XYZ file of C-alpha atoms in Angstrom:
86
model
C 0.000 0.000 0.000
C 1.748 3.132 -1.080
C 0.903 6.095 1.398
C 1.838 10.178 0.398
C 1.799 12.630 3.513
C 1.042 16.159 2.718
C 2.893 17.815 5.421
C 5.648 20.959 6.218
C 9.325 20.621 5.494
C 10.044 18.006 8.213
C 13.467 20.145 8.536
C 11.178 23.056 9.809
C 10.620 23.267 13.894
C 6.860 23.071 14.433
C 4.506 20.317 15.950
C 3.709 18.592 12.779
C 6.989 18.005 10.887
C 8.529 17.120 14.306
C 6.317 14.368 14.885
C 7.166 13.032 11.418
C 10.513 13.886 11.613
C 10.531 11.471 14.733
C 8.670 8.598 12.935
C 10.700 8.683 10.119
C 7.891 7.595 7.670
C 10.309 8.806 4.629
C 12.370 5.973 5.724
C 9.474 3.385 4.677
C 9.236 2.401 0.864
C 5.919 2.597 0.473
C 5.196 6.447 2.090
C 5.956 9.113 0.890
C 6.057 12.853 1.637
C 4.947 15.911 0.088
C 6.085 18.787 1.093
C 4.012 22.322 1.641
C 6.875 24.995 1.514
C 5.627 28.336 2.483
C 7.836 31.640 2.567
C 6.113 34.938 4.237
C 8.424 37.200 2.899
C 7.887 35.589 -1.007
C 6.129 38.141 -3.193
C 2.573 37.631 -4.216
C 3.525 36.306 -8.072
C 6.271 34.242 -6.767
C 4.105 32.980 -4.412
C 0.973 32.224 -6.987
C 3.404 31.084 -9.050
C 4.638 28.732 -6.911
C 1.438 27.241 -5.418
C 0.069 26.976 -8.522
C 3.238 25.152 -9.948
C 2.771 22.528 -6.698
C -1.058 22.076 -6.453
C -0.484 20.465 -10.269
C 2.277 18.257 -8.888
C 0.222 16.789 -6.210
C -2.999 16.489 -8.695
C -0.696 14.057 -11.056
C 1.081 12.653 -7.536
C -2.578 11.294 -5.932
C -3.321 8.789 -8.551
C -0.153 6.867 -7.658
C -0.751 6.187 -4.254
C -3.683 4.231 -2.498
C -3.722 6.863 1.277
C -3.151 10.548 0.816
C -2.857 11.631 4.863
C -3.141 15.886 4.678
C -2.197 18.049 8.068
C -4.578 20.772 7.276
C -3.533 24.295 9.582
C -6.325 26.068 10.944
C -4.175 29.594 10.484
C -6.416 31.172 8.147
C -4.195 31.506 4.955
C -2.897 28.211 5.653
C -6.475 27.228 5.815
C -7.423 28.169 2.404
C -4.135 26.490 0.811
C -4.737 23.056 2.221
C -8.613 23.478 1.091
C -7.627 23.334 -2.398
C -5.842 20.018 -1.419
C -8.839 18.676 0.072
């Protein structure tokens, strides 16, 4: 069963890469992660740009794998980004 996780750089500090950081799920053949990359001080092209770029990789990403596990934020930009993975 091949698994993707959509979660933050695991490299990051924050409660949700940590705990996979811990588990070291990358270290398992059959999951993979995906990585959300977000940078505040990105201007708002780049950033479109960017999203947009990603949100296409994961669309042609989900039909290879049989679990796609997402770590929605509840921040509210952060909210509306992980929507469109949803």
């Amino acid at each position: 069963m091949k698994i993707l996780v959509n979660t933050p750089n695991v490299n990051l500090i924050g409660g949700v890469s940590q705990i996979y950081k811990v588990l070291k799920l990358d270290e398992l053949d059959s999951v993979d992660y995906f990585e959300i990359i977000s940078n505040a001080n990105e201007a708002k092209i780049n950033k479109l740009i960017r999203l947009s770029f990603k949100y296409i990789l994961f669309i042609f990403k989900v039909g290879k794998y049989d679990i796609i596990h997402l770590n929605p934020s509840f921040l509210k930009n952060s909210f509306y980004r992980d929507a469109l993975y949803c």
